[in-house]
CSV table of C-alpha atoms in Angstrom, one decimal:
chain,number,residue,atom,x,y,z
A,1,MET,CA,21.2,-5.8,-24.8
A,2,SER,CA,18.7,-3.2,-23.9
A,3,PHE,CA,16.2,-5.0,-26.2
A,4,THR,CA,16.8,-8.2,-24.5
A,5,ALA,CA,16.0,-6.7,-21.2
A,6,LEU,CA,12.9,-5.2,-22.6
A,7,LEU,CA,11.9,-8.8,-23.7
A,8,THR,CA,12.5,-10.2,-20.3
A,9,LEU,CA,10.2,-7.5,-18.8
A,10,ILE,CA,7.3,-8.1,-21.2
A,11,GLY,CA,7.5,-12.0,-21.0
A,12,SER,CA,7.7,-12.0,-17.2
A,13,PRO,CA,4.6,-13.6,-15.6
A,14,LEU,CA,5.2,-11.4,-12.6
A,15,LEU,CA,4.4,-8.2,-14.7
A,16,TRP,CA,1.2,-9.4,-16.1
A,17,ALA,CA,0.1,-10.9,-12.5
A,18,THR,CA,0.9,-7.4,-11.1
A,19,LEU,CA,-1.3,-5.6,-13.8
A,20,VAL,CA,-4.3,-8.0,-13.1
A,21,ALA,CA,-4.1,-7.5,-9.4
A,22,LEU,CA,-3.9,-3.5,-9.8
A,23,ALA,CA,-7.0,-3.7,-12.1
A,24,TYR,CA,-8.8,-5.9,-9.4
A,25,ILE,CA,-7.7,-3.7,-6.6
A,26,SER,CA,-9.0,-0.4,-8.5
A,27,MET,CA,-12.4,-2.3,-9.4
A,28,THR,CA,-13.0,-3.3,-5.8
A,29,ARG,CA,-12.2,-0.1,-4.4
A,30,ILE,CA,-14.7,1.8,-6.6
A,31,LYS,CA,-17.4,-0.8,-6.0
A,32,ARG,CA,-17.0,-0.3,-2.3
A,33,GLU,CA,-16.9,3.3,-2.3
A,34,ARG,CA,-20.2,3.5,-4.3
A,35,GLY,CA,-22.0,1.2,-2.0
A,36,MET,CA,-21.1,3.0,1.0
A,37,PHE,CA,-21.3,6.7,-0.2
A,38,ARG,CA,-23.0,6.6,-3.5
A,39,SER,CA,-20.0,8.1,-5.2
A,40,ARG,CA,-16.2,7.1,-5.7
A,41,ARG,CA,-13.6,8.9,-4.0
A,42,ARG,CA,-11.2,8.8,-7.1
A,43,SER,CA,-11.2,7.6,-10.5
A,44,PRO,CA,-9.3,4.4,-11.7
A,45,LYS,CA,-6.5,6.7,-13.4
A,46,SER,CA,-5.3,7.7,-9.9
A,47,ASP,CA,-4.6,4.0,-9.1
A,48,TRP,CA,-2.4,3.7,-12.2
A,49,ARG,CA,-0.8,7.0,-11.7
A,50,HIS,CA,0.4,5.9,-8.1
A,51,PHE,CA,1.4,2.6,-9.7
A,52,LEU,CA,4.1,4.5,-11.7
A,53,TRP,CA,5.0,7.6,-9.8
A,54,PRO,CA,7.0,8.2,-7.8
A,55,SER,CA,8.1,4.5,-7.7
A,56,LEU,CA,9.8,4.7,-11.2
A,57,LEU,CA,12.0,7.5,-9.9
A,58,LEU,CA,13.2,5.4,-7.0
A,59,ALA,CA,13.6,2.1,-9.3
A,60,VAL,CA,16.0,4.1,-11.5
A,61,ILE,CA,18.2,4.8,-8.6
A,62,GLY,CA,17.9,1.2,-7.2
A,63,SER,CA,18.8,-0.1,-10.6
A,64,THR,CA,21.7,2.1,-10.9
A,65,ALA,CA,23.1,0.7,-7.6
A,66,LEU,CA,22.5,-2.8,-8.8
A,67,ILE,CA,24.1,-2.3,-12.0
A,68,LEU,CA,27.2,-0.5,-10.4
A,69,LEU,CA,27.6,-3.4,-8.3
A,70,GLU,CA,27.1,-6.1,-11.2
A,71,THR,CA,24.5,-7.9,-9.4
A,72,THR,CA,24.5,-11.2,-11.1
A,73,VAL,CA,21.9,-14.0,-10.8
A,74,ASN,CA,21.3,-17.1,-13.2
A,75,TRP,CA,18.3,-18.0,-15.3
A,76,GLU,CA,16.7,-20.5,-12.8
A,77,TRP,CA,17.0,-17.9,-9.9
A,78,VAL,CA,15.0,-15.4,-12.3
A,79,VAL,CA,12.4,-18.0,-13.0
A,80,THR,CA,11.7,-19.2,-9.7
A,81,PHE,CA,11.5,-15.8,-8.3
A,82,SER,CA,9.2,-14.4,-11.0
A,83,VAL,CA,6.8,-17.5,-10.8
A,84,LEU,CA,6.5,-17.6,-7.1
A,85,TYR,CA,6.1,-13.8,-6.8
A,86,ALA,CA,3.4,-13.9,-9.4
A,87,LEU,CA,1.4,-16.5,-7.6
A,88,ILE,CA,1.8,-14.5,-4.5
A,89,VAL,CA,0.5,-11.4,-6.1
A,90,LEU,CA,-2.4,-13.1,-7.7
A,91,THR,CA,-3.7,-13.7,-4.2
A,92,MET,CA,-5.0,-10.0,-4.6
A,93,HIS,CA,-3.5,-9.0,-1.3
A,94,PRO,CA,-1.2,-6.2,-1.8
A,95,ARG,CA,0.5,-6.5,1.4
A,96,PHE,CA,2.2,-9.6,0.1
A,97,GLY,CA,3.7,-7.4,-2.5
A,98,SER,CA,7.5,-7.8,-1.4
A,99,PRO,CA,10.3,-9.8,-2.3
A,100,ALA,CA,10.5,-11.0,1.3
A,101,PHE,CA,7.7,-13.7,0.7
A,102,PRO,CA,9.4,-15.5,-2.4
A,103,PHE,CA,12.8,-15.0,-0.9
A,104,LEU,CA,11.5,-16.6,2.3
A,105,ILE,CA,10.3,-19.6,0.3
A,106,MET,CA,13.4,-19.8,-1.8
A,107,LEU,CA,15.9,-19.4,1.0
A,108,THR,CA,14.1,-22.0,3.2
A,109,ALA,CA,13.9,-24.5,0.4
A,110,LEU,CA,17.8,-24.1,0.1
A,111,THR,CA,18.3,-24.5,3.6
A,112,LEU,CA,16.5,-27.8,3.8
A,113,ARG,CA,18.6,-29.4,0.7
A,114,ASP,CA,20.4,-31.6,3.3
A,115,VAL,CA,17.0,-32.8,4.8
A,116,VAL,CA,14.7,-32.8,1.9
A,117,GLU,CA,15.1,-34.9,-1.4
A,118,TYR,CA,14.0,-32.8,-4.3
A,119,GLY,CA,14.2,-35.7,-6.7
A,120,VAL,CA,14.1,-34.3,-10.5
A,121,PHE,CA,14.3,-30.7,-9.1
A,122,SER,CA,17.7,-31.5,-7.5
A,123,GLY,CA,19.6,-30.0,-10.5
A,124,TRP,CA,17.4,-26.9,-10.5
A,125,MET,CA,18.1,-26.5,-6.6
A,126,ASP,CA,21.7,-26.9,-7.2
A,127,ARG,CA,21.5,-24.0,-9.8
A,128,LEU,CA,19.5,-21.8,-7.3
A,129,ALA,CA,22.2,-22.5,-4.7
A,130,GLU,CA,24.9,-20.8,-7.0
A,131,VAL,CA,23.3,-17.4,-6.2
A,132,GLY,CA,24.6,-16.4,-2.8
A,133,TRP,CA,22.8,-14.9,0.1
A,134,PRO,CA,24.3,-11.5,-0.4
A,135,VAL,CA,22.2,-11.1,-3.8
A,136,TYR,CA,18.9,-11.7,-1.5
A,137,ALA,CA,20.3,-9.2,1.0
A,138,LEU,CA,20.9,-6.5,-1.5
A,139,VAL,CA,17.7,-6.9,-3.5
A,140,PHE,CA,15.4,-7.0,-0.2
A,141,GLY,CA,17.3,-4.2,1.1
A,142,VAL,CA,17.0,-1.9,-1.9
A,143,VAL,CA,13.3,-2.8,-2.5
A,144,THR,CA,12.4,-2.6,1.2
A,145,LEU,CA,14.2,0.9,1.4
A,146,ALA,CA,12.1,2.3,-1.4
A,147,GLU,CA,9.0,0.9,0.2
A,148,ALA,CA,9.8,2.8,3.4
A,149,ILE,CA,10.2,6.0,1.3
A,150,LEU,CA,7.0,5.3,-0.7
A,151,LEU,CA,5.0,4.7,2.6
A,152,ARG,CA,5.8,8.1,3.8
A,153,TRP,CA,5.9,10.0,0.6
A,154,ASN,CA,3.1,8.5,-1.4
A,155,GLY,CA,1.1,6.2,0.9
A,156,PRO,CA,-1.1,8.9,2.7
A,157,ILE,CA,-2.2,10.5,-0.6
A,158,GLU,CA,-5.6,9.8,-2.0
A,159,THR,CA,-6.5,7.0,0.6
A,160,SER,CA,-9.9,5.4,0.5
A,161,PRO,CA,-12.7,6.2,3.0
A,162,THR,CA,-14.7,3.2,4.2
A,163,LEU,CA,-17.2,2.1,6.9
A,164,ILE,CA,-16.9,-0.6,9.3
A,165,LEU,CA,-19.0,-2.1,12.1
A,166,SER,CA,-17.6,-2.3,15.7
A,167,LYS,CA,-18.1,-5.3,18.1
A,168,ARG,CA,-21.2,-3.5,19.4
A,169,GLY,CA,-22.7,-2.9,15.9
A,170,GLN,CA,-22.0,0.8,15.9
A,171,PHE,CA,-20.8,2.5,12.5
A,172,ILE,CA,-17.2,3.6,12.3
A,173,GLY,CA,-15.3,5.3,9.6
A,174,GLY,CA,-11.9,4.5,8.5
A,175,HIS,CA,-9.4,4.8,5.6
A,176,VAL,CA,-8.1,2.1,3.5
A,177,VAL,CA,-4.6,2.3,2.0
A,178,LYS,CA,-4.4,-0.5,-0.5
A,179,ARG,CA,-1.8,0.2,-3.2
A,180,LEU,CA,0.6,-1.3,-5.6
A,181,TRP,CA,3.8,0.5,-6.8
A,182,PHE,CA,5.9,-0.6,-9.7
A,183,PHE,CA,9.6,-1.0,-8.9
A,184,PRO,CA,11.6,-2.7,-11.8
A,185,LEU,CA,15.0,-3.7,-11.0
A,186,VAL,CA,17.9,-4.5,-13.5
A,187,VAL,CA,20.2,-7.5,-12.7
A,188,PHE,CA,22.5,-9.5,-15.0
A,189,LEU,CA,22.5,-13.1,-16.3
A,190,PRO,CA,26.0,-14.6,-16.9
A,191,PRO,CA,26.9,-14.6,-20.7
A,192,SER,CA,24.1,-16.2,-22.5
A,193,PHE,CA,21.8,-16.2,-25.6
A,194,GLY,CA,25.0,-16.4,-27.6
A,195,LEU,CA,26.4,-13.2,-26.2
A,196,ASP,CA,29.9,-13.0,-24.7
A,197,VAL,CA,29.1,-10.4,-22.0
A,198,SER,CA,26.6,-10.4,-19.2
A,199,VAL,CA,22.9,-10.1,-20.2
A,200,PRO,CA,20.6,-7.3,-18.2
A,201,VAL,CA,17.3,-8.8,-17.0
A,202,ILE,CA,14.6,-6.4,-15.8
A,203,LEU,CA,12.6,-7.9,-12.7
A,204,PRO,CA,9.2,-6.1,-12.6
A,205,ILE,CA,8.9,-6.1,-8.8
A,206,PRO,CA,5.5,-4.9,-7.3
A,207,ILE,CA,5.6,-3.2,-3.9
A,208,GLY,CA,2.4,-3.3,-2.1
A,209,VAL,CA,0.7,-2.1,1.2
A,210,SER,CA,-2.7,-3.0,2.6
A,211,LEU,CA,-3.7,-1.2,5.7
A,212,LEU,CA,-7.0,-0.1,7.5
A,213,SER,CA,-6.6,2.9,9.6
A,214,THR,CA,-9.2,3.7,12.3
A,215,GLY,CA,-7.5,4.5,15.5
A,216,ALA,CA,-5.3,7.1,13.6
A,217,LEU,CA,-5.1,9.2,10.5
A,218,PRO,CA,-3.4,7.0,7.7
A,219,GLY,CA,-0.2,9.1,7.6
A,220,THR,CA,0.5,8.4,11.2
A,221,LEU,CA,0.3,4.6,10.9
A,222,LEU,CA,2.1,4.6,7.4
A,223,GLY,CA,4.8,6.7,9.2
A,224,ARG,CA,5.3,4.1,11.8
A,225,LEU,CA,5.4,1.2,9.4
A,226,SER,CA,7.8,3.3,7.3
A,227,VAL,CA,10.4,3.3,10.3
A,228,TYR,CA,10.0,-0.4,10.6
A,229,ARG,CA,10.6,-0.9,7.1
A,230,GLY,CA,13.6,1.4,6.9
A,231,LEU,CA,15.3,-0.5,9.8
A,232,LEU,CA,15.0,-3.8,8.1
A,233,ALA,CA,16.3,-2.4,4.8
A,234,LEU,CA,19.3,-0.9,6.5
A,235,ILE,CA,20.0,-4.2,8.3
A,236,ALA,CA,20.0,-6.1,5.1
A,237,LEU,CA,22.0,-3.6,3.2
A,238,GLY,CA,24.5,-3.8,6.4
A,239,LEU,CA,24.6,-7.5,6.0
A,240,PHE,CA,25.3,-7.1,2.2
A,241,GLY,CA,27.9,-4.7,2.9
A,242,ALA,CA,29.6,-6.8,5.6
A,243,SER,CA,29.8,-9.6,3.0
A,244,TYR,CA,32.5,-7.6,1.2
A,245,VAL,CA,34.8,-7.6,4.4
A,246,ILE,CA,34.1,-10.8,6.5
A,247,ASP,CA,32.4,-14.1,6.4
A,248,VAL,CA,29.0,-13.5,8.0
A,249,ALA,CA,28.2,-16.7,10.0
A,250,TYR,CA,24.5,-17.9,9.4
A,251,ALA,CA,23.8,-14.9,7.2
A,252,ALA,CA,21.0,-16.9,5.5
A,253,TYR,CA,19.3,-17.7,8.6
A,254,GLY,CA,19.6,-13.9,9.5
A,255,LEU,CA,18.0,-13.0,6.3
A,256,LEU,CA,15.0,-15.6,7.1
A,257,GLY,CA,14.5,-13.6,10.4
A,258,LEU,CA,14.4,-10.3,8.6
A,259,PHE,CA,11.6,-11.7,6.2
A,260,VAL,CA,9.5,-13.0,9.2
A,261,LEU,CA,10.1,-9.6,10.9
A,262,TYR,CA,8.8,-7.9,7.6
A,263,GLU,CA,5.2,-9.5,8.2
A,264,LEU,CA,5.5,-9.0,12.1
A,265,ALA,CA,6.0,-5.4,11.8
A,266,LEU,CA,2.7,-5.0,9.8
A,267,GLN,CA,0.9,-7.2,12.1
A,268,LEU,CA,2.1,-5.0,15.1
A,269,ILE,CA,0.9,-1.8,13.4
A,270,LYS,CA,-2.7,-3.4,12.9
A,271,ARG,CA,-2.8,-4.6,16.5
A,272,GLU,CA,-1.9,-1.0,17.8
A,273,ASN,CA,-4.5,0.4,15.6
A,274,ARG,CA,-7.3,-2.0,16.6
A,275,GLY,CA,-6.5,-1.4,20.1
A,276,THR,CA,-6.7,2.5,19.9
A,277,THR,CA,-10.0,4.6,20.2
A,278,PRO,CA,-11.4,5.0,16.6
A,279,VAL,CA,-11.0,8.6,15.2
A,280,PHE,CA,-13.9,8.3,13.0
A,281,ILE,CA,-16.9,7.4,15.4
A,282,ASN,CA,-19.9,9.4,16.3
A,283,GLY,CA,-20.5,10.6,19.6
A,284,ASN,CA,-20.9,14.0,21.3
A,285,ARG,CA,-18.7,15.6,18.6
A,286,GLY,CA,-21.3,16.3,15.9
A,287,ALA,CA,-21.2,14.8,12.4
A,288,VAL,CA,-17.7,13.0,12.0
A,289,ILE,CA,-16.2,13.7,8.6
A,290,ILE,CA,-14.4,10.8,6.9
A,291,ASP,CA,-13.4,12.6,3.8
A,292,THR,CA,-14.3,15.0,1.1
A,293,LEU,CA,-14.8,14.5,-2.6
A,294,PRO,CA,-12.2,16.3,-4.9
A,295,GLY,CA,-13.3,19.5,-6.3
A,296,SER,CA,-16.4,19.6,-4.2
A,297,PRO,CA,-17.6,22.5,-1.7
A,298,GLY,CA,-16.5,20.5,1.1
A,299,GLU,CA,-12.9,20.3,-0.2
A,300,ALA,CA,-13.1,24.0,-0.9
A,301,MET,CA,-14.0,24.8,2.7
A,302,GLN,CA,-10.7,22.8,3.8
A,303,LEU,CA,-12.7,20.3,5.8
A,304,ILE,CA,-10.2,17.8,7.0
A,305,PRO,CA,-10.9,13.9,7.7
A,306,GLY,CA,-11.2,13.2,11.4
A,307,GLU,CA,-12.7,16.7,12.0
A,308,SER,CA,-16.6,16.9,12.9
A,309,ILE,CA,-19.0,19.5,12.2
A,310,TYR,CA,-20.6,20.5,15.4
A,311,LYS,CA,-22.9,23.5,14.7
A,312,VAL,CA,-24.6,24.8,11.6
A,313,ASN,CA,-25.4,28.6,12.0
A,314,GLY,CA,-25.6,27.9,15.7
A,315,SER,CA,-27.8,24.8,15.5
A,316,VAL,CA,-26.2,21.8,17.1
A,317,ILE,CA,-25.6,18.7,14.9
A,318,THR,CA,-25.7,15.3,16.1
A,319,GLY,CA,-25.0,13.5,12.5
A,320,GLY,CA,-25.1,13.6,9.0
A,321,SER,CA,-28.8,13.6,8.8
A,322,SER,CA,-29.2,16.7,11.0
A,323,PHE,CA,-26.4,18.5,9.2
A,324,TYR,CA,-28.4,18.3,5.9
A,325,GLU,CA,-31.5,19.2,7.8
A,326,ALA,CA,-29.9,22.3,9.2
A,327,LEU,CA,-28.4,23.1,5.8
A,328,GLN,CA,-31.6,23.3,4.2
A,329,LEU,CA,-33.1,25.7,6.9
A,330,HIS,CA,-30.0,28.2,6.6
A,331,LYS,CA,-29.6,28.6,2.8
A,332,PRO,CA,-28.1,30.4,1.1
A,333,TYR,CA,-25.4,31.2,3.7
A,334,ILE,CA,-23.9,28.8,6.2
A,335,LYS,CA,-21.4,29.1,9.1
A,336,LEU,CA,-19.9,26.0,10.4
A,337,GLU,CA,-18.3,25.4,13.7
A,338,VAL,CA,-15.9,22.6,13.3
A,339,LEU,CA,-14.0,20.6,15.8
A,340,ASN,CA,-10.5,19.2,15.0
A,341,LEU,CA,-9.0,16.0,16.6
A,342,ASN,CA,-7.7,18.1,19.6
A,343,GLY,CA,-11.1,19.5,20.3
A,344,ASP,CA,-10.3,23.1,19.2
A,345,ILE,CA,-13.1,24.9,17.4
A,346,ARG,CA,-12.7,26.8,14.1
A,347,PHE,CA,-15.3,28.5,11.9
A,348,VAL,CA,-16.0,28.0,8.4
A,349,GLN,CA,-18.2,30.3,6.3
A,350,ARG,CA,-19.4,29.9,2.7
A,351,ALA,CA,-22.4,31.0,0.5
A,352,MET,CA,-24.5,28.3,-1.0
A,353,TYR,CA,-24.9,28.2,-4.7
A,354,GLU,CA,-27.4,26.7,-6.9
A,355,THR,CA,-24.6,24.6,-8.7
A,356,ASP,CA,-23.6,23.2,-5.4
A,357,PRO,CA,-24.3,19.4,-5.0
A,358,HIS,CA,-27.0,18.6,-2.3
A,359,GLU,CA,-24.5,16.7,-0.2
A,360,LEU,CA,-21.5,19.2,-0.7
A,361,GLY,CA,-19.1,16.3,-1.4
A,362,ILE,CA,-18.8,15.4,2.4
A,363,LEU,CA,-18.6,12.0,3.5
A,364,PHE,CA,-20.0,11.3,7.0
A,365,VAL,CA,-19.8,8.5,9.5
A,366,ALA,CA,-23.3,7.0,8.8
A,367,GLU,CA,-25.2,3.8,7.6
A,368,PRO,CA,-23.9,2.9,4.1
A,369,ALA,CA,-25.9,3.9,1.0
A,370,SER,CA,-26.5,0.4,0.1
A,371,PRO,CA,-28.3,-1.7,2.7
A,372,ARG,CA,-27.3,-5.1,1.1
A,373,LEU,CA,-23.6,-4.1,1.6
A,374,ARG,CA,-21.8,-6.2,4.2
A,375,LEU,CA,-19.4,-4.4,6.4
A,376,ARG,CA,-16.3,-5.5,7.7
A,377,LYS,CA,-16.2,-5.9,11.5
A,378,LEU,CA,-13.5,-4.3,13.7
């Protein structure tokens, strides 16, 4: 039976659509970072590493719960879910990486059965209707709870720095969180394929997030989104648990509402972010740091995104260009006055070595390296 489950995984269009989307997301990230900063922030391997870990650990826990609950669907349900989800994933927008969207389509189609004539698909819809709403609630609840954990646990790690334009044409820095996690879940088909027992099927579910952080550090926004996702997950799991005790009236409509709230929560976070004064914006704070490259002197000096370098060896800095001009004057030793987000000053001292790169691996808010690059507007 485990071999059959593996075949359903490999043969799923959802798996291959997810791999294509992940490769595309990684490629576009690297192209954008090089166009803005002349260097990528991290290698493509990191995207694949985040894709598999720690989501696989959570998937094992989630699959164990579904196995113990003997979660059973039918073949028509698996095919419909996989094809719809694959088409959604191929839009290349990671924020649609959630069962909420294929479930919204499936449940809406089922609730309209008395209104819409499906013709040749009527038999297929009848088979879909055999899978009750508690399955939707359970799968959505388990996946969304895992997403809430991943947003807080893994989301803020290795985000991607970016540059955007304000409405006034001013350069603003930010961080892009664009990630896919792999969360395969095990469900069962009724006895089939000539077997007298239930057949396990692996659903290769991708979980995605796409968020531009300008008004706060990425971890802050992802923390808020994690809370919203966690609440929706608990409500869905609560509905599933209640189905064992009582007949929950209009539960399918309640689930449709949860799926809509899933998207509205993200839009609320984005609106709050746009309405907040940008963190990464040049002003009277000196040279604002968007990020540092891994293994660089900037990282070794523990310079943090959102901080700004105000002085170099006593000389006031107004931006990235003046920072490098002062750096050349004061070699081979530098003393930096750094302002954090609260306006507190700390001092960073370091000897300059011949092996150090010219830019020290510090990414500042400045004009992008490629003049042909079209920046997103806030």
